[in-house]
PDB file of C-alpha atoms in Angstrom:
ATOM      1  CA  MET K   1     132.469  -8.413-156.312  1.00 81.00           C
ATOM      2  CA  THR K   2     135.769  -9.477-157.824  1.00 87.00           C
ATOM      3  CA  ARG K   3     136.105 -10.333-161.480  1.00 90.00           C
ATOM      4  CA  ILE K   4     136.815 -13.969-160.614  1.00 92.00           C
ATOM      5  CA  VAL K   5     133.612 -14.312-158.575  1.00 92.00           C
ATOM      6  CA  GLN K   6     131.652 -12.490-161.272  1.00 93.00           C
ATOM      7  CA  ARG K   7     133.029 -14.789-163.971  1.00 94.00           C
ATOM      8  CA  ARG K   8     132.215 -17.926-161.937  1.00 96.00           C
ATOM      9  CA  VAL K   9     128.652 -16.761-161.290  1.00 96.00           C
ATOM     10  CA  GLN K  10     128.199 -16.006-164.991  1.00 95.00           C
ATOM     11  CA  ILE K  11     129.579 -19.415-165.962  1.00 96.00           C
ATOM     12  CA  ALA K  12     127.161 -21.066-163.519  1.00 97.00           C
ATOM     13  CA  LEU K  13     124.289 -19.064-165.019  1.00 97.00           C
ATOM     14  CA  ALA K  14     125.327 -20.078-168.547  1.00 97.00           C
ATOM     15  CA  ALA K  15     125.440 -23.706-167.411  1.00 98.00           C
ATOM     16  CA  LEU K  16     121.925 -23.289-166.040  1.00 97.00           C
ATOM     17  CA  GLY K  17     120.815 -21.979-169.443  1.00 97.00           C
ATOM     18  CA  VAL K  18     122.364 -24.997-171.147  1.00 98.00           C
ATOM     19  CA  ILE K  19     120.588 -27.337-168.715  1.00 98.00           C
ATOM     20  CA  VAL K  20     117.229 -25.657-169.407  1.00 97.00           C
ATOM     21  CA  THR K  21     117.907 -26.001-173.138  1.00 98.00           C
ATOM     22  CA  LEU K  22     118.701 -29.698-172.722  1.00 98.00           C
ATOM     23  CA  ILE K  23     115.494 -30.245-170.735  1.00 96.00           C
ATOM     24  CA  GLY K  24     113.432 -28.573-173.457  1.00 97.00           C
ATOM     25  CA  THR K  25     115.200 -30.601-176.119  1.00 97.00           C
ATOM     26  CA  VAL K  26     114.552 -33.851-174.255  1.00 97.00           C
ATOM     27  CA  ILE K  27     110.855 -32.954-174.007  1.00 95.00           C
ATOM     28  CA  ILE K  28     110.657 -32.415-177.781  1.00 97.00           C
ATOM     29  CA  VAL K  29     112.704 -35.492-178.692  1.00 97.00           C
ATOM     30  CA  GLY K  30     110.697 -37.630-176.260  1.00 96.00           C
ATOM     31  CA  ALA K  31     107.403 -36.473-177.736  1.00 96.00           C
ATOM     32  CA  TYR K  32     108.538 -37.319-181.277  1.00 97.00           C
ATOM     33  CA  ARG K  33     109.931 -40.660-180.094  1.00 97.00           C
ATOM     34  CA  ASN K  34     106.627 -41.579-178.440  1.00 96.00           C
ATOM     35  CA  ASP K  35     104.735 -40.598-181.590  1.00 97.00           C
ATOM     36  CA  ALA K  36     107.061 -42.707-183.729  1.00 97.00           C
ATOM     37  CA  LYS K  37     106.445 -45.707-181.474  1.00 97.00           C
ATOM     38  CA  ILE K  38     102.683 -45.214-181.698  1.00 97.00           C
ATOM     39  CA  ASP K  39     102.802 -44.724-185.479  1.00 96.00           C
ATOM     40  CA  ALA K  40     104.915 -47.867-185.949  1.00 97.00           C
ATOM     41  CA  ASN K  41     102.298 -50.087-184.245  1.00 95.00           C
ATOM     42  CA  LYS K  42      99.170 -47.955-184.390  1.00 96.00           C
ATOM     43  CA  ALA K  43      95.716 -49.109-183.432  1.00 96.00           C
ATOM     44  CA  THR K  44      92.655 -46.981-182.702  1.00 97.00           C
ATOM     45  CA  ALA K  45      89.974 -47.437-180.063  1.00 97.00           C
ATOM     46  CA  VAL K  46      87.081 -45.546-178.517  1.00 97.00           C
ATOM     47  CA  ALA K  47      88.042 -44.341-175.049  1.00 97.00           C
ATOM     48  CA  ASP K  48      86.101 -42.934-172.122  1.00 97.00           C
ATOM     49  CA  VAL K  49      87.746 -40.006-170.352  1.00 97.00           C
ATOM     50  CA  ILE K  50      87.465 -40.901-166.656  1.00 96.00           C
ATOM     51  CA  SER K  51      89.252 -37.808-165.358  1.00 95.00           C
ATOM     52  CA  ALA K  52      90.755 -34.746-166.959  1.00 94.00           C
ATOM     53  CA  ASP K  53      92.434 -31.518-166.015  1.00 90.00           C
ATOM     54  CA  ARG K  54      94.656 -29.068-167.852  1.00 86.00           C
ATOM     55  CA  LEU K  55      97.740 -31.310-167.844  1.00 87.00           C
ATOM     56  CA  HIS K  56      96.453 -34.868-167.440  1.00 92.00           C
ATOM     57  CA  ALA K  57      93.671 -37.073-168.768  1.00 95.00           C
ATOM     58  CA  ALA K  58      92.985 -40.636-167.678  1.00 96.00           C
ATOM     59  CA  VAL K  59      91.074 -42.889-170.066  1.00 97.00           C
ATOM     60  CA  ASN K  60      89.782 -46.428-170.376  1.00 96.00           C
ATOM     61  CA  PHE K  61      89.571 -48.268-173.685  1.00 97.00           C
ATOM     62  CA  VAL K  62      89.196 -51.862-174.789  1.00 96.00           C
ATOM     63  CA  THR K  63      91.751 -53.438-177.124  1.00 95.00           C
ATOM     64  CA  PRO K  64      90.725 -55.986-179.787  1.00 94.00           C
ATOM     65  CA  ASP K  65      91.769 -58.822-177.458  1.00 92.00           C
ATOM     66  CA  GLY K  66      89.009 -57.704-175.062  1.00 94.00           C
ATOM     67  CA  VAL K  67      91.304 -56.279-172.358  1.00 95.00           C
ATOM     68  CA  LEU K  68      90.315 -53.025-170.650  1.00 96.00           C
ATOM     69  CA  ARG K  69      93.281 -50.650-170.807  1.00 96.00           C
ATOM     70  CA  ASN K  70      94.037 -47.600-168.708  1.00 95.00           C
ATOM     71  CA  PRO K  71      97.395 -46.006-169.655  1.00 95.00           C
ATOM     72  CA  LYS K  72      99.357 -45.549-166.425  1.00 92.00           C
ATOM     73  CA  LEU K  73     100.428 -41.970-167.131  1.00 91.00           C
ATOM     74  CA  GLY K  74      97.278 -40.981-169.003  1.00 92.00           C
ATOM     75  CA  LEU K  75      97.115 -39.655-172.531  1.00 95.00           C
ATOM     76  CA  LEU K  76      99.799 -37.781-174.383  1.00 94.00           C
ATOM     77  CA  TYR K  77      98.608 -34.262-175.378  1.00 93.00           C
ATOM     78  CA  PRO K  78      95.551 -34.220-173.035  1.00 91.00           C
ATOM     79  CA  THR K  79      94.437 -30.604-173.423  1.00 89.00           C
ATOM     80  CA  GLN K  80      90.791 -29.670-173.978  1.00 91.00           C
ATOM     81  CA  LEU K  81      89.378 -32.956-172.733  1.00 94.00           C
ATOM     82  CA  SER K  82      86.710 -33.268-170.077  1.00 93.00           C
ATOM     83  CA  THR K  83      85.508 -36.069-167.839  1.00 94.00           C
ATOM     84  CA  GLY K  84      82.806 -38.185-169.461  1.00 94.00           C
ATOM     85  CA  GLN K  85      83.852 -37.549-173.052  1.00 95.00           C
ATOM     86  CA  ARG K  86      84.135 -40.433-175.501  1.00 97.00           C
ATOM     87  CA  ILE K  87      87.068 -39.917-177.826  1.00 97.00           C
ATOM     88  CA  LEU K  88      89.101 -41.874-180.331  1.00 97.00           C
ATOM     89  CA  VAL K  89      92.625 -42.695-179.228  1.00 97.00           C
ATOM     90  CA  ASP K  90      95.607 -43.985-181.158  1.00 97.00           C
ATOM     91  CA  TYR K  91      97.760 -46.334-179.125  1.00 97.00           C
ATOM     92  CA  ASP K  92     100.838 -48.487-179.502  1.00 96.00           C
ATOM     93  CA  MET K  93      99.605 -52.090-179.909  1.00 95.00           C
ATOM     94  CA  THR K  94     102.821 -53.377-178.322  1.00 94.00           C
ATOM     95  CA  ASP K  95     102.459 -51.070-175.279  1.00 94.00           C
ATOM     96  CA  PRO K  96      98.816 -49.965-174.860  1.00 94.00           C
ATOM     97  CA  ASP K  97      99.237 -49.437-171.120  1.00 94.00           C
ATOM     98  CA  ASN K  98     101.771 -46.649-171.650  1.00 93.00           C
ATOM     99  CA  LEU K  99     101.449 -44.971-175.042  1.00 95.00           C
ATOM    100  CA  ALA K 100      98.135 -43.490-176.134  1.00 96.00           C
ATOM    101  CA  ARG K 101      97.072 -40.143-177.589  1.00 96.00           C
ATOM    102  CA  PRO K 102      93.859 -38.592-178.878  1.00 97.00           C
ATOM    103  CA  VAL K 103      93.397 -39.120-182.611  1.00 96.00           C
ATOM    104  CA  GLY K 104      94.673 -36.145-184.604  1.00 95.00           C
ATOM    105  CA  ARG K 105      97.151 -34.914-182.018  1.00 95.00           C
ATOM    106  CA  ASP K 106     100.887 -35.302-182.293  1.00 95.00           C
ATOM    107  CA  ALA K 107     104.263 -34.164-181.013  1.00 95.00           C
ATOM    108  CA  SER K 108     103.971 -30.761-182.680  1.00 94.00           C
ATOM    109  CA  LEU K 109     101.812 -29.804-179.673  1.00 93.00           C
ATOM    110  CA  ALA K 110     104.891 -30.174-177.456  1.00 93.00           C
ATOM    111  CA  LEU K 111     106.952 -27.678-179.449  1.00 96.00           C
ATOM    112  CA  LEU K 112     105.449 -24.426-178.171  1.00 95.00           C
ATOM    113  CA  PRO K 113     105.594 -25.306-174.443  1.00 93.00           C
ATOM    114  CA  ALA K 114     109.136 -26.689-174.694  1.00 96.00           C
ATOM    115  CA  LEU K 115     110.420 -23.765-176.742  1.00 97.00           C
ATOM    116  CA  SER K 116     108.714 -21.369-174.315  1.00 97.00           C
ATOM    117  CA  VAL K 117     110.526 -22.966-171.385  1.00 96.00           C
ATOM    118  CA  ILE K 118     113.833 -22.657-173.244  1.00 97.00           C
ATOM    119  CA  ALA K 119     113.197 -19.027-174.191  1.00 98.00           C
ATOM    120  CA  ALA K 120     112.034 -18.028-170.704  1.00 97.00           C
ATOM    121  CA  GLY K 121     115.032 -19.798-169.180  1.00 97.00           C
ATOM    122  CA  TRP K 122     117.470 -17.906-171.383  1.00 98.00           C
ATOM    123  CA  VAL K 123     115.729 -14.564-170.812  1.00 98.00           C
ATOM    124  CA  LEU K 124     116.084 -15.108-167.075  1.00 97.00           C
ATOM    125  CA  VAL K 125     119.714 -16.219-167.399  1.00 97.00           C
ATOM    126  CA  ILE K 126     120.601 -13.196-169.547  1.00 97.00           C
ATOM    127  CA  LEU K 127     118.884 -10.787-167.162  1.00 97.00           C
ATOM    128  CA  LEU K 128     120.732 -12.307-164.212  1.00 97.00           C
ATOM    129  CA  MET K 129     124.042 -12.169-166.095  1.00 96.00           C
ATOM    130  CA  VAL K 130     123.533  -8.490-166.885  1.00 96.00           C
ATOM    131  CA  GLY K 131     122.618  -7.885-163.230  1.00 96.00           C
ATOM    132  CA  VAL K 132     125.752  -9.669-162.048  1.00 95.00           C
ATOM    133  CA  ALA K 133     127.895  -7.724-164.527  1.00 94.00           C
ATOM    134  CA  GLU K 134     126.375  -4.410-163.434  1.00 94.00           C
ATOM    135  CA  THR K 135     126.787  -5.280-159.748  1.00 92.00           C
ATOM    136  CA  GLY K 136     130.436  -6.240-160.376  1.00 90.00           C
ATOM    137  CA  ARG K 137     131.081  -3.067-162.320  1.00 89.00           C
ATOM    138  CA  ARG K 138     129.571  -0.865-159.609  1.00 89.00           C
ATOM    139  CA  SER K 139     131.370  -2.634-156.759  1.00 87.00           C
ATOM    140  CA  ARG K 140     134.731  -2.231-158.500  1.00 81.00           C
ATOM    141  CA  ARG K 141     134.091   1.439-159.191  1.00 81.00           C
ATOM    142  CA  VAL K 142     133.583   2.330-155.529  1.00 70.00           C
TER     143      VAL K 142
END
């Protein structure tokens, strides 16, 4: 492997690391943005969990105007919920069909997964860069 090819591969790997970092950052910023929107126009309701798994929970709740709501993308921070539960949810009064979360949960729950993705991405990138450097060094030595 020539030095030029090695350098280009390493630059591409570094770019991949930057992209993974940006994705993780967008996840964190988005979570805090959603929480800020909910907190700015917060209302609370009792919700029925109609389906739940590790990454998604669908709920129904009634707003004070008597309308049954079912957030299209489910709840934010849906872990540890099970079908049939009745929970309190905070929701954005101006957008109850999109922004709702269980009471007491917030964007801090998004930090660990997002930072883990960033860290794992960089570990992989660094390992691949070292592998490319070692492969280049060995191929030039022969």
